[in-house]
Amino acid sequence: MTPEEIQGRVLHRDGLILVVDKPAGLPVHAGPGGGDNLEAHFKHIQYGLRHVPALGHRLDRDTSGCLVLGRHPKALKKLGKLFREGLVEKTYWAITRGIPEPPEGRIDLALRKVSSKGKGWRMLVDPEGQPSVTDYRLLAEADGTSLIECHPRTGRTHQIRVHLAAIGCPIVGDAHYGERRTGEQLQLHSRSLTLPMQQSKPPVHVEAPPPAHMVPYLERLKVDAANGVA
């Protein structure tokens, strides 16, 4: 990723935060095996401040869309408090196989991380796990495929992916909790963030356009990609 490419992905910039449109397929930070990652390019969006921006939260490697960064330690501390207290409104779009019933509701299923030597780790629904809540709403459906808007109320790893699979609507392209067919990419997109950064100002609201790999599905669902309206 070039400096110009990451600069072109900045959706919002103020004195406290940046919101970038994370591309699918790129991890947010370096893993044990190294390799390219989004965090390695944050120095190109420092914009003259003393501190390099830092992650305010995480997105999975294959998830695209809104990712917020703190521009200095005070902003990061504020972001951490907002996320811990559940004051950040997060909206995701998911293309799924299956149609949710009812079309709108709340998934309240605790999750637990399990690991095995041969298969690595995954998240499982487990009453003894951590409390996990996702609100959802069906936006469009056709031929057994849905566009579902999700609002996670907790921040567990793979939460939306596991919750949607648990109600019979696995996300298209999710090999971990559903089925990934040849040529498919994970169809999960961080559509928007709303952050009450300052009491004296309205919340910051930022939207990320759907990625190119999601657009054909939206077209088949007859969805206005810009507004999420069928």
PDB file of C-alpha atoms in Angstrom:
ATOM      1  CA  MET A   1       0.000   0.000   0.000  1.00  0.00           C
ATOM      2  CA  THR A   2       1.448   3.352  -1.040  1.00  0.00           C
ATOM      3  CA  PRO A   3       1.230   6.561   1.030  1.00  0.00           C
ATOM      4  CA  GLU A   4      -1.261   7.887  -1.513  1.00  0.00           C
ATOM      5  CA  GLU A   5      -3.436   4.771  -1.229  1.00  0.00           C
ATOM      6  CA  ILE A   6      -3.825   4.939   2.553  1.00  0.00           C
ATOM      7  CA  GLN A   7      -4.330   8.700   2.426  1.00  0.00           C
ATOM      8  CA  GLY A   8      -7.093   8.104  -0.103  1.00  0.00           C
ATOM      9  CA  ARG A   9      -8.791   5.784   2.380  1.00  0.00           C
ATOM     10  CA  VAL A  10      -9.134   8.420   5.118  1.00  0.00           C
ATOM     11  CA  LEU A  11     -12.879   8.985   5.545  1.00  0.00           C
ATOM     12  CA  HIS A  12     -12.714  11.422   8.480  1.00  0.00           C
ATOM     13  CA  ARG A  13      -9.996  13.538  10.073  1.00  0.00           C
ATOM     14  CA  ASP A  14     -10.084  15.873  13.043  1.00  0.00           C
ATOM     15  CA  GLY A  15      -7.784  16.762  15.914  1.00  0.00           C
ATOM     16  CA  LEU A  16      -8.629  13.601  17.878  1.00  0.00           C
ATOM     17  CA  ILE A  17      -9.308  10.770  15.472  1.00  0.00           C
ATOM     18  CA  LEU A  18      -9.027   9.437  11.957  1.00  0.00           C
ATOM     19  CA  VAL A  19     -11.462   6.970  10.409  1.00  0.00           C
ATOM     20  CA  VAL A  20     -10.055   4.919   7.552  1.00  0.00           C
ATOM     21  CA  ASP A  21     -11.737   2.577   5.090  1.00  0.00           C
ATOM     22  CA  LYS A  22      -9.904  -0.679   5.768  1.00  0.00           C
ATOM     23  CA  PRO A  23      -9.501  -2.919   2.708  1.00  0.00           C
ATOM     24  CA  ALA A  24     -10.531  -6.556   2.995  1.00  0.00           C
ATOM     25  CA  GLY A  25      -7.684  -9.063   3.103  1.00  0.00           C
ATOM     26  CA  LEU A  26      -5.204  -6.872   4.976  1.00  0.00           C
ATOM     27  CA  PRO A  27      -4.703  -7.473   8.732  1.00  0.00           C
ATOM     28  CA  VAL A  28      -4.794  -4.410  10.955  1.00  0.00           C
ATOM     29  CA  HIS A  29      -1.510  -5.296  12.663  1.00  0.00           C
ATOM     30  CA  ALA A  30       1.432  -7.641  12.181  1.00  0.00           C
ATOM     31  CA  GLY A  31       0.916 -11.294  13.039  1.00  0.00           C
ATOM     32  CA  PRO A  32       3.458 -13.833  14.282  1.00  0.00           C
ATOM     33  CA  GLY A  33       4.494 -14.582  10.703  1.00  0.00           C
ATOM     34  CA  GLY A  34       5.007 -10.935   9.779  1.00  0.00           C
ATOM     35  CA  GLY A  35       3.768  -9.653   6.425  1.00  0.00           C
ATOM     36  CA  ASP A  36       2.069  -6.464   5.327  1.00  0.00           C
ATOM     37  CA  ASN A  37      -0.477  -4.892   7.642  1.00  0.00           C
ATOM     38  CA  LEU A  38      -2.461  -1.669   7.849  1.00  0.00           C
ATOM     39  CA  GLU A  39      -0.721  -0.414  10.981  1.00  0.00           C
ATOM     40  CA  ALA A  40       2.622  -0.339   9.135  1.00  0.00           C
ATOM     41  CA  HIS A  41       1.261   2.481   6.954  1.00  0.00           C
ATOM     42  CA  PHE A  42      -0.112   4.759   9.700  1.00  0.00           C
ATOM     43  CA  LYS A  43       3.032   6.912   9.538  1.00  0.00           C
ATOM     44  CA  HIS A  44       1.737   8.189   6.196  1.00  0.00           C
ATOM     45  CA  ILE A  45      -1.396   9.649   7.826  1.00  0.00           C
ATOM     46  CA  GLN A  46       0.289  11.383  10.730  1.00  0.00           C
ATOM     47  CA  TYR A  47      -0.431  14.797   9.138  1.00  0.00           C
ATOM     48  CA  GLY A  48       2.182  16.694  11.100  1.00  0.00           C
ATOM     49  CA  LEU A  49       1.291  15.537  14.625  1.00  0.00           C
ATOM     50  CA  ARG A  50       4.001  14.241  16.938  1.00  0.00           C
ATOM     51  CA  HIS A  51       2.378  10.830  17.424  1.00  0.00           C
ATOM     52  CA  VAL A  52       1.713   8.192  14.794  1.00  0.00           C
ATOM     53  CA  PRO A  53      -2.018   7.282  14.876  1.00  0.00           C
ATOM     54  CA  ALA A  54      -2.888   4.073  16.728  1.00  0.00           C
ATOM     55  CA  LEU A  55      -5.735   1.592  16.556  1.00  0.00           C
ATOM     56  CA  GLY A  56      -8.843   2.436  18.562  1.00  0.00           C
ATOM     57  CA  HIS A  57     -10.348  -1.022  17.936  1.00  0.00           C
ATOM     58  CA  ARG A  58      -9.876  -4.000  15.586  1.00  0.00           C
ATOM     59  CA  LEU A  59     -11.410  -5.492  12.459  1.00  0.00           C
ATOM     60  CA  ASP A  60     -10.789  -9.018  11.165  1.00  0.00           C
ATOM     61  CA  ARG A  61      -8.382  -9.419   8.267  1.00  0.00           C
ATOM     62  CA  ASP A  62     -11.186 -10.124   5.775  1.00  0.00           C
ATOM     63  CA  THR A  63     -13.617  -7.473   7.071  1.00  0.00           C
ATOM     64  CA  SER A  64     -13.686  -4.135   5.238  1.00  0.00           C
ATOM     65  CA  GLY A  65     -14.836  -0.664   6.223  1.00  0.00           C
ATOM     66  CA  CYS A  66     -14.741   1.878   9.043  1.00  0.00           C
ATOM     67  CA  LEU A  67     -11.777   1.618  11.397  1.00  0.00           C
ATOM     68  CA  VAL A  68     -11.093   4.395  13.928  1.00  0.00           C
ATOM     69  CA  LEU A  69      -7.622   5.524  14.983  1.00  0.00           C
ATOM     70  CA  GLY A  70      -6.618   7.782  17.845  1.00  0.00           C
ATOM     71  CA  ARG A  71      -4.199  10.549  16.869  1.00  0.00           C
ATOM     72  CA  HIS A  72      -2.554  10.899  20.292  1.00  0.00           C
ATOM     73  CA  PRO A  73      -2.650   9.227  23.752  1.00  0.00           C
ATOM     74  CA  LYS A  74      -5.480  11.414  25.101  1.00  0.00           C
ATOM     75  CA  ALA A  75      -7.687  10.538  22.122  1.00  0.00           C
ATOM     76  CA  LEU A  76      -6.875   6.833  22.487  1.00  0.00           C
ATOM     77  CA  LYS A  77      -7.841   6.927  26.151  1.00  0.00           C
ATOM     78  CA  LYS A  78     -11.155   8.557  25.224  1.00  0.00           C
ATOM     79  CA  LEU A  79     -11.810   5.955  22.512  1.00  0.00           C
ATOM     80  CA  GLY A  80     -11.046   3.126  24.914  1.00  0.00           C
ATOM     81  CA  LYS A  81     -13.587   4.478  27.399  1.00  0.00           C
ATOM     82  CA  LEU A  82     -16.268   4.886  24.711  1.00  0.00           C
ATOM     83  CA  PHE A  83     -15.815   1.336  23.434  1.00  0.00           C
ATOM     84  CA  ARG A  84     -15.731  -0.168  26.942  1.00  0.00           C
ATOM     85  CA  GLU A  85     -18.926   1.615  27.895  1.00  0.00           C
ATOM     86  CA  GLY A  86     -20.713   0.630  24.692  1.00  0.00           C
ATOM     87  CA  LEU A  87     -21.173   4.237  23.559  1.00  0.00           C
ATOM     88  CA  VAL A  88     -19.846   3.715  20.019  1.00  0.00           C
ATOM     89  CA  GLU A  89     -22.635   2.832  17.588  1.00  0.00           C
ATOM     90  CA  LYS A  90     -21.269   0.293  15.105  1.00  0.00           C
ATOM     91  CA  THR A  91     -23.189  -0.726  11.994  1.00  0.00           C
ATOM     92  CA  TYR A  92     -22.161  -3.662   9.823  1.00  0.00           C
ATOM     93  CA  TRP A  93     -23.550  -5.019   6.571  1.00  0.00           C
ATOM     94  CA  ALA A  94     -23.454  -8.773   5.982  1.00  0.00           C
ATOM     95  CA  ILE A  95     -24.474 -10.733   2.894  1.00  0.00           C
ATOM     96  CA  THR A  96     -25.716 -14.093   4.122  1.00  0.00           C
ATOM     97  CA  ARG A  97     -26.998 -17.420   2.895  1.00  0.00           C
ATOM     98  CA  GLY A  98     -30.386 -17.809   4.543  1.00  0.00           C
ATOM     99  CA  ILE A  99     -33.092 -15.375   5.584  1.00  0.00           C
ATOM    100  CA  PRO A 100     -33.408 -14.452   9.274  1.00  0.00           C
ATOM    101  CA  GLU A 101     -36.634 -15.267  11.059  1.00  0.00           C
ATOM    102  CA  PRO A 102     -37.886 -12.999  12.517  1.00  0.00           C
ATOM    103  CA  PRO A 103     -36.564 -10.331  10.109  1.00  0.00           C
ATOM    104  CA  GLU A 104     -35.510  -8.111  13.010  1.00  0.00           C
ATOM    105  CA  GLY A 105     -34.357  -9.018  16.478  1.00  0.00           C
ATOM    106  CA  ARG A 106     -31.597  -9.582  19.003  1.00  0.00           C
ATOM    107  CA  ILE A 107     -29.125 -12.462  19.162  1.00  0.00           C
ATOM    108  CA  ASP A 108     -28.082 -13.017  22.774  1.00  0.00           C
ATOM    109  CA  LEU A 109     -25.662 -15.947  22.759  1.00  0.00           C
ATOM    110  CA  ALA A 110     -22.542 -16.191  24.904  1.00  0.00           C
ATOM    111  CA  LEU A 111     -19.305 -17.024  23.069  1.00  0.00           C
ATOM    112  CA  ARG A 112     -16.176 -18.897  24.060  1.00  0.00           C
ATOM    113  CA  LYS A 113     -12.828 -19.239  22.287  1.00  0.00           C
ATOM    114  CA  VAL A 114     -11.575 -22.793  21.816  1.00  0.00           C
ATOM    115  CA  SER A 115      -8.289 -24.028  20.354  1.00  0.00           C
ATOM    116  CA  SER A 116      -7.116 -27.336  18.971  1.00  0.00           C
ATOM    117  CA  LYS A 117      -3.701 -28.392  17.777  1.00  0.00           C
ATOM    118  CA  GLY A 118      -4.849 -29.433  14.317  1.00  0.00           C
ATOM    119  CA  LYS A 119      -7.512 -26.828  13.527  1.00  0.00           C
ATOM    120  CA  GLY A 120      -6.315 -23.705  15.358  1.00  0.00           C
ATOM    121  CA  TRP A 121      -8.844 -21.575  17.208  1.00  0.00           C
ATOM    122  CA  ARG A 122     -12.457 -20.609  16.689  1.00  0.00           C
ATOM    123  CA  MET A 123     -15.357 -19.097  18.628  1.00  0.00           C
ATOM    124  CA  LEU A 124     -18.235 -21.258  19.796  1.00  0.00           C
ATOM    125  CA  VAL A 125     -21.656 -20.554  21.262  1.00  0.00           C
ATOM    126  CA  ASP A 126     -21.404 -21.633  24.896  1.00  0.00           C
ATOM    127  CA  PRO A 127     -23.674 -20.622  27.814  1.00  0.00           C
ATOM    128  CA  GLU A 128     -20.534 -20.528  29.988  1.00  0.00           C
ATOM    129  CA  GLY A 129     -18.761 -18.122  27.628  1.00  0.00           C
ATOM    130  CA  GLN A 130     -18.661 -14.323  27.577  1.00  0.00           C
ATOM    131  CA  PRO A 131     -21.972 -12.466  27.191  1.00  0.00           C
ATOM    132  CA  SER A 132     -22.412 -11.464  23.533  1.00  0.00           C
ATOM    133  CA  VAL A 133     -25.284  -9.495  21.995  1.00  0.00           C
ATOM    134  CA  THR A 134     -25.997  -8.477  18.393  1.00  0.00           C
ATOM    135  CA  ASP A 135     -29.064  -6.595  17.151  1.00  0.00           C
ATOM    136  CA  TYR A 136     -29.952  -7.226  13.514  1.00  0.00           C
ATOM    137  CA  ARG A 137     -32.373  -6.135  10.801  1.00  0.00           C
ATOM    138  CA  LEU A 138     -33.086  -7.627   7.384  1.00  0.00           C
ATOM    139  CA  LEU A 139     -32.608  -4.975   4.686  1.00  0.00           C
ATOM    140  CA  ALA A 140     -33.195  -7.065   1.551  1.00  0.00           C
ATOM    141  CA  GLU A 141     -33.522 -10.683   0.419  1.00  0.00           C
ATOM    142  CA  ALA A 142     -33.751 -12.625  -2.840  1.00  0.00           C
ATOM    143  CA  ASP A 143     -33.306 -16.277  -3.786  1.00  0.00           C
ATOM    144  CA  GLY A 144     -32.237 -17.319  -0.304  1.00  0.00           C
ATOM    145  CA  THR A 145     -29.630 -14.559   0.069  1.00  0.00           C
ATOM    146  CA  SER A 146     -29.967 -11.633   2.491  1.00  0.00           C
ATOM    147  CA  LEU A 147     -28.459  -8.279   3.295  1.00  0.00           C
ATOM    148  CA  ILE A 148     -28.514  -7.962   7.073  1.00  0.00           C
ATOM    149  CA  GLU A 149     -27.658  -4.843   9.067  1.00  0.00           C
ATOM    150  CA  CYS A 150     -25.986  -5.707  12.374  1.00  0.00           C
ATOM    151  CA  HIS A 151     -25.357  -3.643  15.486  1.00  0.00           C
ATOM    152  CA  PRO A 152     -23.023  -5.481  17.894  1.00  0.00           C
ATOM    153  CA  ARG A 153     -23.653  -4.442  21.487  1.00  0.00           C
ATOM    154  CA  THR A 154     -20.569  -6.294  22.723  1.00  0.00           C
ATOM    155  CA  GLY A 155     -17.179  -6.617  21.042  1.00  0.00           C
ATOM    156  CA  ARG A 156     -16.292 -10.303  20.987  1.00  0.00           C
ATOM    157  CA  THR A 157     -13.958 -11.763  18.379  1.00  0.00           C
ATOM    158  CA  HIS A 158     -15.898 -13.013  15.300  1.00  0.00           C
ATOM    159  CA  GLN A 159     -19.133 -12.093  17.098  1.00  0.00           C
ATOM    160  CA  ILE A 160     -21.257 -11.210  14.060  1.00  0.00           C
ATOM    161  CA  ARG A 161     -19.945 -14.168  12.068  1.00  0.00           C
ATOM    162  CA  VAL A 162     -20.795 -16.683  14.793  1.00  0.00           C
ATOM    163  CA  HIS A 163     -24.134 -15.093  15.726  1.00  0.00           C
ATOM    164  CA  LEU A 164     -25.448 -15.009  12.155  1.00  0.00           C
ATOM    165  CA  ALA A 165     -24.356 -18.595  11.559  1.00  0.00           C
ATOM    166  CA  ALA A 166     -26.133 -19.597  14.773  1.00  0.00           C
ATOM    167  CA  ILE A 167     -29.488 -18.317  13.443  1.00  0.00           C
ATOM    168  CA  GLY A 168     -29.056 -20.114  10.118  1.00  0.00           C
ATOM    169  CA  CYS A 169     -27.608 -17.189   8.152  1.00  0.00           C
ATOM    170  CA  PRO A 170     -23.870 -17.789   7.693  1.00  0.00           C
ATOM    171  CA  ILE A 171     -22.025 -14.972   5.947  1.00  0.00           C
ATOM    172  CA  VAL A 172     -21.125 -15.585   2.328  1.00  0.00           C
ATOM    173  CA  GLY A 173     -17.431 -16.393   1.999  1.00  0.00           C
ATOM    174  CA  ASP A 174     -16.964 -17.374   5.646  1.00  0.00           C
ATOM    175  CA  ALA A 175     -14.989 -20.623   5.549  1.00  0.00           C
ATOM    176  CA  HIS A 176     -14.690 -20.653   9.344  1.00  0.00           C
ATOM    177  CA  TYR A 177     -18.366 -20.628  10.308  1.00  0.00           C
ATOM    178  CA  GLY A 178     -20.113 -21.355   7.029  1.00  0.00           C
ATOM    179  CA  GLU A 179     -19.004 -22.277   3.512  1.00  0.00           C
ATOM    180  CA  ARG A 180     -16.600 -20.452   1.220  1.00  0.00           C
ATOM    181  CA  ARG A 181     -17.173 -21.315  -2.408  1.00  0.00           C
ATOM    182  CA  THR A 182     -14.518 -20.865  -5.080  1.00  0.00           C
ATOM    183  CA  GLY A 183     -13.723 -17.211  -5.687  1.00  0.00           C
ATOM    184  CA  GLU A 184     -15.757 -15.867  -2.778  1.00  0.00           C
ATOM    185  CA  GLN A 185     -14.606 -13.223  -0.312  1.00  0.00           C
ATOM    186  CA  LEU A 186     -16.054 -12.653   3.134  1.00  0.00           C
ATOM    187  CA  GLN A 187     -19.096 -10.389   2.728  1.00  0.00           C
ATOM    188  CA  LEU A 188     -18.840  -8.468   6.010  1.00  0.00           C
ATOM    189  CA  HIS A 189     -18.415  -4.697   5.968  1.00  0.00           C
ATOM    190  CA  SER A 190     -18.078  -2.153   8.759  1.00  0.00           C
ATOM    191  CA  ARG A 191     -20.598   0.245   7.248  1.00  0.00           C
ATOM    192  CA  SER A 192     -20.545   3.093   9.777  1.00  0.00           C
ATOM    193  CA  LEU A 193     -19.381   4.363  13.149  1.00  0.00           C
ATOM    194  CA  THR A 194     -20.950   7.000  15.377  1.00  0.00           C
ATOM    195  CA  LEU A 195     -18.663   8.304  18.117  1.00  0.00           C
ATOM    196  CA  PRO A 196     -19.601  10.881  20.795  1.00  0.00           C
ATOM    197  CA  MET A 197     -16.075  12.242  21.081  1.00  0.00           C
ATOM    198  CA  GLN A 198     -16.889  15.619  22.658  1.00  0.00           C
ATOM    199  CA  GLN A 199     -19.840  16.574  24.841  1.00  0.00           C
ATOM    200  CA  SER A 200     -19.975  20.056  23.338  1.00  0.00           C
ATOM    201  CA  LYS A 201     -20.233  18.775  19.757  1.00  0.00           C
ATOM    202  CA  PRO A 202     -22.533  16.384  17.871  1.00  0.00           C
ATOM    203  CA  PRO A 203     -21.283  12.794  17.566  1.00  0.00           C
ATOM    204  CA  VAL A 204     -18.925  12.047  14.709  1.00  0.00           C
ATOM    205  CA  HIS A 205     -20.717   9.878  12.135  1.00  0.00           C
ATOM    206  CA  VAL A 206     -18.741   8.232   9.338  1.00  0.00           C
ATOM    207  CA  GLU A 207     -19.838   5.820   6.592  1.00  0.00           C
ATOM    208  CA  ALA A 208     -17.678   3.619   4.358  1.00  0.00           C
ATOM    209  CA  PRO A 209     -18.880   2.736   0.843  1.00  0.00           C
ATOM    210  CA  PRO A 210     -19.395  -0.975   0.165  1.00  0.00           C
ATOM    211  CA  PRO A 211     -16.254  -2.657  -1.201  1.00  0.00           C
ATOM    212  CA  ALA A 212     -16.128  -3.726  -4.824  1.00  0.00           C
ATOM    213  CA  HIS A 213     -16.542  -7.413  -3.961  1.00  0.00           C
ATOM    214  CA  MET A 214     -19.874  -6.695  -2.201  1.00  0.00           C
ATOM    215  CA  VAL A 215     -21.420  -4.564  -4.952  1.00  0.00           C
ATOM    216  CA  PRO A 216     -22.511  -7.464  -7.241  1.00  0.00           C
ATOM    217  CA  TYR A 217     -24.465  -9.011  -4.354  1.00  0.00           C
ATOM    218  CA  LEU A 218     -26.133  -5.688  -3.575  1.00  0.00           C
ATOM    219  CA  GLU A 219     -27.078  -5.305  -7.226  1.00  0.00           C
ATOM    220  CA  ARG A 220     -28.675  -8.768  -7.275  1.00  0.00           C
ATOM    221  CA  LEU A 221     -30.581  -7.811  -4.125  1.00  0.00           C
ATOM    222  CA  LYS A 222     -31.663  -4.570  -5.846  1.00  0.00           C
ATOM    223  CA  VAL A 223     -30.113  -2.494  -3.072  1.00  0.00           C
ATOM    224  CA  ASP A 224     -29.014   1.111  -3.441  1.00  0.00           C
ATOM    225  CA  ALA A 225     -25.396   0.558  -2.403  1.00  0.00           C
ATOM    226  CA  ALA A 226     -24.998   4.120  -1.148  1.00  0.00           C
ATOM    227  CA  ASN A 227     -28.026   4.115   1.131  1.00  0.00           C
ATOM    228  CA  GLY A 228     -28.816   0.471   1.836  1.00  0.00           C
ATOM    229  CA  VAL A 229     -32.346   0.846   0.531  1.00  0.00           C
ATOM    230  CA  ALA A 230     -34.021  -1.818  -1.583  1.00  0.00           C
TER     231      ALA A 230
END
